[in-house]
Coordinates of C-alpha atoms and ligand atoms in Angstrom, one line a residue:
M21 CA 10.7 -4.1 -39.4
P22 CA 8.4 -7.4 -38.1
K23 CA 8.5 -10.0 -40.9
H24 CA 4.7 -10.2 -41.4
H25 CA 5.4 -6.0 -41.8
Q26 CA 7.3 -7.1 -45.0
K27 CA 4.2 -9.2 -46.7
L28 CA 1.7 -5.7 -45.9
P29 CA 0.7 -5.0 -49.7
S30 CA 1.3 -1.7 -51.5
A31 CA -1.1 -2.9 -54.6
G32 CA -4.5 -2.0 -54.7
A33 CA -5.7 -4.4 -56.4
E34 CA -4.2 -7.1 -53.3
R35 CA -5.1 -5.2 -50.8
E36 CA -8.6 -5.5 -51.9
A37 CA -8.5 -9.2 -51.9
L38 CA -7.4 -9.2 -48.1
R39 CA -9.9 -6.7 -47.1
V40 CA -12.7 -9.5 -48.0
K41 CA -11.1 -11.6 -46.0
G42 CA -9.9 -9.0 -43.4
Q43 CA -6.0 -9.6 -42.4
F44 CA -3.7 -7.6 -41.3
W45 CA -1.3 -8.4 -39.2
T46 CA -0.5 -6.5 -36.1
P47 CA 3.1 -5.5 -35.3
D48 CA 4.8 -7.0 -33.0
W49 CA 5.4 -3.8 -30.5
V50 CA 2.0 -4.2 -30.3
A51 CA 0.5 -7.0 -29.6
E52 CA 3.4 -7.5 -26.5
A53 CA 1.5 -5.0 -25.2
M54 CA -2.0 -6.7 -26.2
V55 CA -0.7 -9.8 -24.5
A56 CA 1.0 -8.3 -22.1
Y57 CA -2.4 -6.2 -20.3
A58 CA -4.6 -10.1 -21.2
L59 CA -1.8 -11.9 -19.1
S60 CA -1.9 -9.8 -16.4
G61 CA -4.3 -11.1 -14.2
G62 CA -2.5 -13.8 -13.9
S63 CA -4.0 -16.7 -17.3
K64 CA -1.5 -19.4 -17.6
K65 CA -2.7 -19.9 -20.9
I66 CA -4.0 -17.2 -24.3
F67 CA -6.9 -16.7 -27.0
D68 CA -6.8 -15.7 -30.1
P69 CA -9.4 -16.0 -32.1
A70 CA -8.3 -15.0 -35.0
V71 CA -4.6 -16.3 -35.4
G72 CA -3.4 -15.5 -38.4
A73 CA -0.3 -15.6 -39.6
G74 CA 0.7 -15.9 -35.5
V75 CA 1.5 -12.6 -34.1
F76 CA -0.2 -12.9 -30.8
F77 CA 1.6 -16.3 -30.0
K78 CA 4.7 -15.0 -30.5
A79 CA 4.1 -12.4 -28.8
A80 CA 2.7 -15.2 -26.1
K81 CA 6.3 -17.2 -26.5
T82 CA 8.6 -14.1 -26.0
I83 CA 7.0 -12.8 -22.4
S84 CA 6.3 -15.9 -21.5
A85 CA 10.2 -16.9 -22.3
H86 CA 10.9 -13.1 -20.0
R87 CA 8.7 -14.4 -17.3
G88 CA 10.4 -17.9 -17.5
I89 CA 6.6 -19.4 -17.7
N90 CA 4.6 -22.7 -19.4
L91 CA 2.1 -20.8 -21.6
K92 CA -0.6 -22.5 -23.6
L93 CA -1.3 -20.8 -27.1
V94 CA -4.9 -21.7 -28.1
G95 CA -7.0 -20.0 -30.7
R96 CA -9.7 -19.7 -33.8
E97 CA -8.5 -19.3 -37.6
I98 CA -10.6 -19.7 -40.8
D99 CA -8.1 -19.8 -43.5
P100 CA -5.9 -22.7 -42.7
L101 CA -3.2 -20.8 -45.4
A102 CA -3.3 -18.0 -43.3
L103 CA -1.5 -21.1 -40.4
E104 CA 1.0 -21.4 -43.6
Q105 CA 2.2 -17.8 -42.9
A106 CA 2.3 -18.5 -38.9
K107 CA 4.6 -21.2 -39.3
E108 CA 7.2 -19.3 -42.2
N109 CA 7.5 -16.7 -38.7
G110 CA 8.5 -19.1 -36.7
L111 CA 6.1 -20.7 -35.3
C112 CA 6.6 -25.0 -34.7
E113 CA 3.6 -27.5 -35.1
E114 CA 3.0 -27.8 -31.4
D115 CA 2.8 -24.2 -31.0
L116 CA -0.2 -24.3 -33.7
S117 CA -1.4 -27.4 -32.1
N118 CA -4.7 -25.9 -30.0
I119 CA -5.6 -23.8 -33.5
S120 CA -9.5 -25.1 -34.4
I121 CA -9.7 -23.9 -38.0
A122 CA -13.5 -22.9 -37.4
D123 CA -15.6 -19.8 -37.2
F124 CA -14.8 -17.5 -33.9
V125 CA -18.2 -16.4 -34.2
L126 CA -21.1 -18.9 -35.4
E127 CA -18.9 -21.8 -33.9
P128 CA -17.7 -20.3 -30.4
P129 CA -15.8 -22.9 -28.6
E130 CA -17.5 -23.8 -25.0
D131 CA -15.5 -22.6 -22.2
T132 CA -15.0 -19.9 -20.8
L133 CA -11.5 -17.7 -21.9
E134 CA -8.9 -15.9 -18.6
A135 CA -7.3 -14.3 -21.7
I136 CA -8.3 -12.8 -24.7
V137 CA -6.1 -11.6 -27.2
C138 CA -7.2 -9.8 -31.1
N139 CA -7.0 -8.4 -34.0
P140 CA -10.0 -9.8 -35.3
P141 CA -11.4 -9.6 -39.8
Y142 CA -12.2 -5.8 -40.5
I143 CA -15.1 -6.4 -43.1
R144 CA -17.5 -3.9 -43.6
H145 CA -21.8 -4.6 -43.0
H146 CA -21.7 -3.7 -47.0
R147 CA -19.7 -7.3 -47.5
L148 CA -21.4 -9.4 -45.2
S149 CA -24.6 -11.6 -46.6
N150 CA -27.7 -11.4 -45.4
E151 CA -27.6 -14.8 -44.2
L152 CA -25.0 -14.3 -42.1
K153 CA -26.2 -10.7 -41.0
A154 CA -29.3 -12.1 -39.8
K155 CA -27.4 -14.6 -37.8
L156 CA -24.9 -11.5 -36.5
K157 CA -28.6 -9.6 -35.7
K158 CA -29.8 -12.6 -33.3
L159 CA -26.3 -13.4 -32.3
C160 CA -26.4 -9.3 -30.8
I161 CA -29.8 -10.0 -28.6
D162 CA -28.6 -13.3 -27.5
I163 CA -25.7 -11.2 -25.6
T164 CA -27.4 -7.7 -25.1
G165 CA -30.2 -8.2 -25.3
T166 CA -30.8 -5.8 -28.3
T167 CA -29.7 -4.8 -32.0
L168 CA -27.4 -3.0 -33.3
D169 CA -27.6 -0.7 -35.5
G170 CA -26.7 -2.6 -40.0
R171 CA -23.8 -0.9 -40.1
A172 CA -21.9 -2.9 -37.5
G173 CA -19.1 -4.7 -39.2
F174 CA -17.3 -8.1 -38.4
H175 CA -15.4 -7.0 -35.9
I176 CA -18.0 -5.7 -34.1
Y177 CA -19.7 -9.4 -33.4
F178 CA -16.5 -10.4 -33.1
L179 CA -15.8 -8.2 -29.5
L180 CA -19.7 -8.8 -29.1
R181 CA -19.2 -12.7 -29.1
A182 CA -15.1 -12.8 -27.2
L183 CA -17.1 -10.8 -24.1
Q184 CA -19.7 -13.3 -24.1
L185 CA -17.9 -15.6 -23.5
L186 CA -15.1 -13.4 -21.8
A187 CA -14.1 -15.7 -17.6
K188 CA -14.4 -14.1 -14.9
D189 CA -11.8 -11.3 -13.4
G190 CA -10.7 -12.7 -17.9
R191 CA -8.8 -10.0 -19.8
L192 CA -9.4 -9.2 -22.9
A193 CA -7.4 -6.4 -25.5
F194 CA -8.7 -5.6 -29.2
I195 CA -7.3 -3.3 -31.4
M196 CA -10.1 -2.3 -33.5
P197 CA -10.9 0.1 -36.3
A198 CA -11.7 3.8 -34.9
D199 CA -15.5 3.1 -36.1
T200 CA -15.7 0.6 -33.3
C201 CA -15.8 4.5 -31.1
E202 CA -17.3 6.5 -33.8
G203 CA -20.1 4.5 -36.3
I204 CA -24.0 5.3 -35.6
F205 CA -24.0 2.4 -33.8
S206 CA -21.3 2.7 -31.4
S207 CA -23.5 4.6 -28.7
T208 CA -25.4 2.2 -28.1
L209 CA -22.9 -0.3 -28.3
W210 CA -20.4 1.1 -26.1
K211 CA -23.4 2.1 -23.1
W212 CA -23.7 -2.2 -23.0
I213 CA -20.4 -2.9 -23.0
T214 CA -18.8 -0.1 -20.4
K215 CA -22.5 -1.1 -17.8
T216 CA -21.6 -5.1 -18.2
Y217 CA -18.0 -4.4 -17.9
K218 CA -15.1 -2.8 -16.8
L219 CA -12.9 -0.6 -19.5
D220 CA -9.3 -0.7 -17.9
A221 CA -8.3 2.0 -20.3
V222 CA -8.9 2.7 -24.5
I223 CA -5.3 3.1 -26.8
T224 CA -4.9 5.3 -29.7
F225 CA -2.7 6.0 -32.0
S226 CA -1.0 9.2 -33.5
P227 CA -0.7 9.0 -37.4
E228 CA 3.2 8.9 -37.0
A229 CA 2.6 6.3 -34.9
S230 CA 0.3 4.4 -36.5
P231 CA 0.4 0.5 -36.3
F232 CA -1.0 0.0 -39.3
P233 CA 0.9 2.7 -41.7
G234 CA -0.6 3.1 -45.1
V235 CA -3.3 1.7 -44.7
D236 CA -5.8 3.9 -44.3
T237 CA -7.6 2.0 -40.8
N238 CA -7.0 4.4 -37.7
A239 CA -6.8 1.4 -35.1
V240 CA -7.6 1.9 -31.0
I241 CA -6.9 -0.8 -28.7
F242 CA -9.6 -1.8 -25.5
L243 CA -8.9 -3.7 -22.9
I244 CA -10.8 -4.7 -21.1
R245 CA -12.2 -6.7 -18.0
N246 CA -15.0 -8.7 -16.6
D247 CA -15.4 -7.0 -13.8
K248 CA -17.4 -4.1 -11.8
P249 CA -17.7 -1.8 -14.5
T250 CA -16.3 2.1 -12.6
D251 CA -16.0 5.6 -13.5
N252 CA -13.4 6.4 -15.0
F253 CA -11.0 4.6 -17.3
L254 CA -7.4 5.1 -18.6
W255 CA -7.2 7.2 -22.2
A256 CA -4.1 6.9 -23.7
R257 CA -2.3 8.4 -27.7
C258 CA 0.4 6.5 -28.4
L259 CA 3.2 9.2 -30.0
Q260 CA 5.8 7.0 -31.4
A261 CA 5.8 3.4 -33.0
Y262 CA 8.3 0.8 -32.7
T263 CA 8.7 0.8 -28.6
D264 CA 8.7 -0.8 -25.4
E265 CA 6.9 2.6 -24.1
L266 CA 2.9 0.7 -24.7
K267 CA 4.2 -2.6 -23.5
A268 CA 6.3 -1.7 -20.2
W269 CA 3.3 1.0 -19.1
I270 CA 1.0 -1.7 -19.0
I271 CA 3.7 -3.4 -16.8
S272 CA 3.7 -0.9 -14.5
D273 CA -0.4 -1.7 -14.2
F274 CA -0.3 1.3 -16.4
Q275 CA 1.8 3.6 -13.1
L276 CA 4.8 4.6 -16.0
P277 CA 3.9 6.8 -18.8
G278 CA 6.6 6.5 -21.0
E279 CA 7.9 9.9 -23.4
S280 CA 6.0 9.1 -25.8
L281 CA 2.6 8.1 -24.1
L282 CA -0.2 10.6 -23.3
V283 CA -2.5 9.0 -20.3
H284 CA -5.5 11.1 -19.7
Q285 CA -7.8 9.5 -16.6
R286 CA -11.0 10.2 -17.9
N287 CA -14.2 10.0 -16.9
L288 CA -16.3 7.4 -18.8
S289 CA -20.0 9.0 -19.1
E290 CA -17.3 12.4 -20.8
G291 CA -15.5 9.7 -22.6
L292 CA -18.4 7.8 -23.6
S293 CA -19.7 11.3 -25.5
T294 CA -17.3 12.8 -26.6
G295 CA -16.3 8.8 -28.6
F296 CA -13.0 6.5 -27.1
S297 CA -11.3 7.9 -30.3
R298 CA -11.2 11.0 -29.4
P299 CA -9.1 13.5 -26.9
P300 CA -10.9 14.8 -23.8
V301 CA -13.1 17.8 -23.6
E302 CA -11.2 19.5 -20.5
T303 CA -13.4 22.4 -19.0
E304 CA -11.7 25.7 -19.7
S305 CA -9.5 27.1 -16.6
D306 CA -6.5 29.9 -16.3
D307 CA -5.8 27.6 -13.1
P308 CA -2.2 24.9 -14.0
T309 CA -2.4 21.5 -12.8
L310 CA -0.5 20.0 -10.7
G311 CA 1.4 18.1 -13.7
E312 CA 2.8 20.6 -15.2
F313 CA 4.8 21.8 -11.4
A314 CA 6.0 17.2 -10.4
R315 CA 5.2 13.5 -11.5
V316 CA 3.0 11.5 -9.7
M317 CA 3.9 7.8 -9.4
R318 CA 1.9 5.2 -6.8
G319 CA 4.2 3.9 -3.9
I320 CA 6.6 0.7 -3.8
A321 CA 3.8 -2.4 -4.6
T322 CA 5.9 -6.0 -2.4
G323 CA 3.8 -7.9 -3.2
A324 CA 4.1 -9.1 0.9
N325 CA 4.4 -6.4 3.4
E326 CA 4.1 -8.7 6.5
F327 CA 7.3 -10.1 4.8
F328 CA 9.5 -6.8 3.4
F329 CA 8.0 -4.5 5.6
L330 CA 9.1 -5.0 8.4
T331 CA 10.4 -3.5 12.0
K332 CA 13.3 -2.2 13.9
N333 CA 13.5 -5.6 15.9
Q334 CA 12.6 -7.9 13.3
A335 CA 14.8 -6.1 11.0
E336 CA 17.9 -7.1 13.7
E337 CA 16.3 -10.3 14.3
I338 CA 16.7 -12.0 10.5
G339 CA 20.6 -10.2 10.4
I340 CA 19.7 -7.8 7.8
P341 CA 22.4 -5.7 6.8
S342 CA 21.7 -2.0 6.4
K343 CA 23.0 -1.3 3.4
Y344 CA 19.3 -3.8 2.3
L345 CA 17.5 -1.8 4.3
L346 CA 15.3 0.9 3.3
P347 CA 13.6 3.6 6.1
A348 CA 9.7 3.1 4.6
I349 CA 6.0 4.0 5.6
G350 CA 3.0 2.0 5.2
R351 CA 0.7 2.9 6.4
T352 CA -1.3 6.4 6.3
R353 CA -2.9 6.1 9.8
D354 CA 1.1 5.9 10.6
V355 CA 1.3 9.4 8.9
S356 CA -0.4 12.2 11.7
G357 CA -0.2 15.3 10.0
D358 CA 1.3 16.8 6.8
V359 CA 5.1 16.3 7.0
I360 CA 6.4 13.1 8.5
D361 CA 10.3 13.7 9.8
K362 CA 12.9 11.4 11.4
K363 CA 11.5 12.0 14.7
A364 CA 8.3 10.9 13.5
V365 CA 9.8 7.9 12.1
K366 CA 11.8 7.4 15.4
A367 CA 7.9 8.1 17.5
L368 CA 7.0 4.7 15.4
D369 CA 9.8 2.2 15.3
A370 CA 9.7 3.1 19.6
A371 CA 5.8 2.0 19.2
G372 CA 7.2 -1.3 17.2
K373 CA 5.1 -0.2 14.2
P374 CA 7.3 -1.1 11.2
T375 CA 9.1 1.1 9.3
L376 CA 12.6 -0.6 7.1
L377 CA 12.0 -2.3 3.6
F378 CA 13.6 -4.8 2.5
S379 CA 15.3 -3.9 -0.6
L380 CA 17.4 -6.0 -2.8
D381 CA 18.5 -5.9 -5.7
N382 CA 18.6 -9.0 -8.5
I383 CA 22.1 -10.3 -6.0
P384 CA 22.3 -14.2 -6.6
L385 CA 21.3 -16.3 -3.4
N386 CA 25.0 -17.1 -3.4
Q387 CA 26.6 -13.9 -2.5
L388 CA 24.4 -13.4 -0.2
P389 CA 25.0 -13.5 4.1
K390 CA 23.7 -16.9 5.6
S391 CA 20.7 -15.0 7.2
L392 CA 19.3 -13.6 4.3
R393 CA 19.6 -16.9 2.6
E394 CA 17.9 -18.6 5.7
Y395 CA 15.4 -14.9 6.3
L396 CA 14.2 -16.0 1.3
K397 CA 14.4 -19.8 1.9
Q398 CA 11.1 -19.1 4.6
G399 CA 9.5 -16.9 2.2
E400 CA 9.7 -19.7 -0.6
E401 CA 8.4 -22.3 2.4
L402 CA 5.0 -19.8 2.6
G403 CA 4.6 -19.2 -1.0
L404 CA 5.3 -15.7 -1.5
H405 CA 7.1 -16.4 -4.6
K406 CA 4.2 -18.2 -6.2
R407 CA 1.7 -14.6 -5.6
S408 CA 0.6 -13.2 -8.8
L409 CA 2.7 -10.2 -8.4
I410 CA 6.0 -11.9 -7.0
S411 CA 6.5 -14.4 -9.6
T412 CA 6.8 -11.7 -12.8
R413 CA 9.9 -10.9 -10.7
R414 CA 13.1 -12.7 -11.4
P415 CA 14.2 -13.4 -9.1
W416 CA 11.0 -13.4 -6.6
Y417 CA 12.8 -11.6 -3.9
K418 CA 13.7 -8.4 -6.2
M419 CA 12.6 -4.9 -4.8
E420 CA 11.1 -1.7 -7.0
V421 CA 13.0 0.9 -6.9
R422 CA 12.0 4.3 -6.6
P423 CA 13.9 7.8 -6.1
V424 CA 13.3 8.8 -2.9
P425 CA 10.0 11.2 -3.3
P426 CA 10.3 15.1 -1.9
F427 CA 6.0 14.8 -0.8
L428 CA 3.6 12.1 -0.8
F429 CA 0.1 11.9 -1.3
A430 CA -2.0 9.8 1.1
Y431 CA -4.6 8.3 -1.5
L432 CA -7.8 6.6 0.6
G433 CA -7.3 7.1 4.2
R434 CA -9.7 7.1 7.6
R435 CA -8.0 10.8 7.4
N436 CA -8.7 12.9 4.5
A437 CA -6.6 12.7 1.2
R438 CA -3.7 14.9 1.5
F439 CA -0.3 15.8 0.6
I440 CA 2.8 15.1 2.7
R441 CA 6.2 16.4 3.0
N442 CA 8.8 13.9 2.9
D443 CA 11.4 14.8 5.2
A444 CA 12.9 11.7 6.9
G445 CA 13.2 11.0 3.3
V446 CA 11.5 7.8 3.6
M447 CA 10.0 5.0 0.5
P448 CA 6.1 4.9 0.5
L449 CA 4.9 1.9 -0.4
T450 CA 1.5 1.2 -1.8
G451 CA -1.3 3.7 0.8
F452 CA 1.0 6.2 -0.6
L453 CA 1.5 8.1 -4.0
C454 CA 5.0 9.7 -4.9
V455 CA 5.5 13.3 -6.1
Y456 CA 8.3 14.1 -7.6
A457 CA 9.3 17.6 -8.5
R458 CA 9.6 18.7 -11.6
N459 CA 12.6 21.4 -10.6
N460 CA 14.6 19.7 -7.6
S461 CA 16.0 23.1 -5.3
P462 CA 15.4 23.4 -2.2
Q463 CA 13.7 27.3 -3.1
F464 CA 11.3 24.7 -5.6
I465 CA 10.1 22.7 -3.3
N466 CA 9.2 24.8 -1.4
Q467 CA 7.3 27.1 -3.0
L468 CA 5.1 23.9 -4.6
W469 CA 4.8 23.0 -1.1
T470 CA 3.1 26.0 -0.8
I471 CA 0.9 25.5 -3.1
L472 CA -0.1 21.6 -1.9
R473 CA -1.1 22.3 1.6
H474 CA -3.2 24.7 1.4
P475 CA -6.8 23.9 2.0
Q476 CA -8.1 25.6 -1.7
T477 CA -5.7 22.9 -3.2
V478 CA -6.2 20.4 -1.3
S479 CA -10.8 21.4 -1.7
N480 CA -9.7 21.1 -5.8
L481 CA -9.3 17.0 -5.3
S482 CA -12.3 16.0 -5.2
L483 CA -12.5 17.3 -8.9
V484 CA -10.1 15.1 -9.8
G485 CA -10.5 11.7 -6.9
K486 CA -13.2 9.0 -6.6
S487 CA -15.4 9.8 -3.3
Y488 CA -16.0 7.3 -1.1
G489 CA -18.6 7.5 1.8
G490 CA -17.2 9.1 4.4
G491 CA -15.4 12.1 2.9
A492 CA -12.2 10.1 1.3
I493 CA -11.2 10.6 -1.9
K494 CA -9.4 7.4 -3.6
V495 CA -7.2 9.3 -6.4
E496 CA -5.2 7.5 -9.2
P497 CA -1.4 9.0 -10.5
R498 CA -2.7 10.2 -13.2
S499 CA -5.5 11.8 -11.9
L500 CA -3.7 13.3 -9.3
E501 CA -1.4 15.3 -12.4
R502 CA -3.9 16.6 -13.9
L503 CA -5.1 18.4 -10.8
R504 CA -5.8 22.4 -10.7
L505 CA -3.6 24.8 -8.5
P506 CA -5.1 27.7 -8.2
L507 CA -3.4 30.5 -10.2
E508 CA -3.6 33.2 -7.5
L509 CA -1.9 30.9 -5.3
V510 CA 1.1 29.4 -8.3
L511 CA 2.0 33.1 -8.2
K512 CA 2.0 34.1 -4.6
S513 CA 4.6 31.6 -3.9
G514 CA 6.4 33.2 -6.4
I515 CA 6.8 30.2 -7.7
Q516 CA 8.6 29.8 -11.3
Y517 CA 5.4 29.1 -13.7
N518 CA 5.3 30.2 -17.3
K519 CA 2.5 27.9 -19.2
G520 CA 3.3 25.4 -21.6
T521 CA 7.2 26.1 -20.3
Q522 CA 8.1 24.0 -16.9
T523 CA 11.5 22.7 -16.2
Q524 CA 11.7 18.5 -16.5
L525 CA 14.2 18.5 -14.3
G526 CA 14.4 16.2 -11.2
V527 CA 11.7 14.0 -12.7
P528 CA 13.0 10.5 -12.8
T529 CA 12.0 9.1 -16.6
T530 CA 11.2 4.9 -17.4
S531 CA 13.9 4.1 -18.7
Q532 CA 15.6 5.5 -15.9
L533 CA 13.7 4.1 -13.0
S534 CA 15.0 0.9 -15.9
L535 CA 18.2 1.4 -15.0
L536 CA 18.1 2.1 -11.5
Ligands
SAM608 C1 -6.7 -8.6 -39.2 S1 -6.3 -10.3 -39.3 C2 -6.0 -10.5 -37.5 C3 -4.9 -11.3 -37.7 C4 -3.7 -12.0 -36.7 N1 -4.1 -12.3 -35.4 C5 -2.7 -10.1 -36.3 O1 -3.3 -9.6 -35.4 O2 -2.0 -10.2 -37.5 C6 -7.5 -11.9 -38.9 C7 -7.6 -12.9 -38.9 O3 -8.8 -13.7 -39.0 C8 -8.7 -15.2 -39.7 N2 -10.5 -15.0 -40.1 C9 -11.5 -14.5 -40.6 N3 -13.0 -14.3 -40.0 C10 -12.3 -14.7 -39.0 C11 -13.6 -16.0 -38.4 N4 -14.9 -15.5 -38.4 N5 -13.2 -17.1 -37.0 C12 -11.4 -17.3 -37.2 N6 -10.9 -16.4 -37.6 C13 -11.9 -15.6 -39.1 C14 -9.1 -14.4 -41.1 O4 -8.4 -14.8 -41.9 C15 -7.5 -13.8 -40.6 O5 -6.3 -14.6 -40.7

């Protein structure tokens, strides 16, 4: 158990004293996940508006040490005693040297901020003085152009102030009590937030996974970006505490939910009317979802296709041994039908199209042949190792790994979105999604294919995807798992189907992927 956890008060009176100051510390497993999101835009500075015992600074140090980057820790705290506790928790004077002892809401920093992470003081409205309430009301009008119901607590104004200071493309992670999306004021608040910012994800916790066990607060994390709003957001329910899965999901750019996370892609207007702390309201249907038969994840992101995705000639000229090359497909326009086989890959080769992924693991440079060392040096000279995605890899040339999927899904292209049967055993890049059947037997794969290629299934895509001009649909991995497969097709295919009891064979889990 983290040290700060042991300091959680147990006696009522002690807890009451903390309530006045709003001092509850975030556990490490949650803090690291939140910091990972805030830093995912590449910021080299993290700002915590309510440092307290320094949990987020500690998490930021862990993450920056792991990534080998220098991170500046900046923050605010109103109570100097809390910072003493931060020192007891292992932070040094230098770590705390950029903290101002000041009120974040009433005396905010002057600069905009790229990465903000916060567990604000949960101070309910009846503990706020009338004078402070009047100031907060004015602040709210300045920021949102409107007022909120007087029952909004201090934490709500922390969020508003942080949003106001969030730089363009900046990211903010806030852990808040559920009243933030259930209170009488919440509808006005969230309409404004989601009309002004992009809500990337909302994370909720089952009672067993509560970040604050023993405290009567239902916590919700909001991950918000200062970018154009979109119609959908991800909603996750964390079912288990003290695991790395929440952090891993965020680091994978929300692609790899582990076993202990339930993830839904939700429509914003549904989320606003249902409430973000609650699971989605599904329309009743007897049709099973694709997720009952398969798991979906995005294709490989190389970070520099011009360097890692090569033609046969290029690979030969560079002198890449075949053990470091994987047959790959990168562009949806390179697959004309709904099957890709070896013949089609040969035709692409003959036409001089790239078909090979240069895929190294973390093998040290000195174990590689001279030709490859030189090629990697050229990559460094081009500054590839500094690109945002590539710079998160150790070493920078280490490629993502996936098992070969039996089906691909072309999720956005000039031709309509479609499933593709992968008879060539190619590795898809990010132009495609990987669809892994939950059972790898040839019979199951064939039966599933009859369902996936059927026009009725394809027409259901519009219910889970985002539509663009010209009939193109973009479908994210999680929403593709929610694609309804018409029950009559499922029954006709002969595929083994007992509602809710599908087997999980053949599907890589997060931990298996990290071992690959
Ligand atoms: C819920 S604690 C969170 C601390 C820490 N970030 C964490 O998650 O463990 C909130 C902190 O905000 C501080 N605080 C309260 N009012 C504040 C204000 N107006 N400006 C800055 N900090 C404030 C409290 O002293 C407390 O340490």
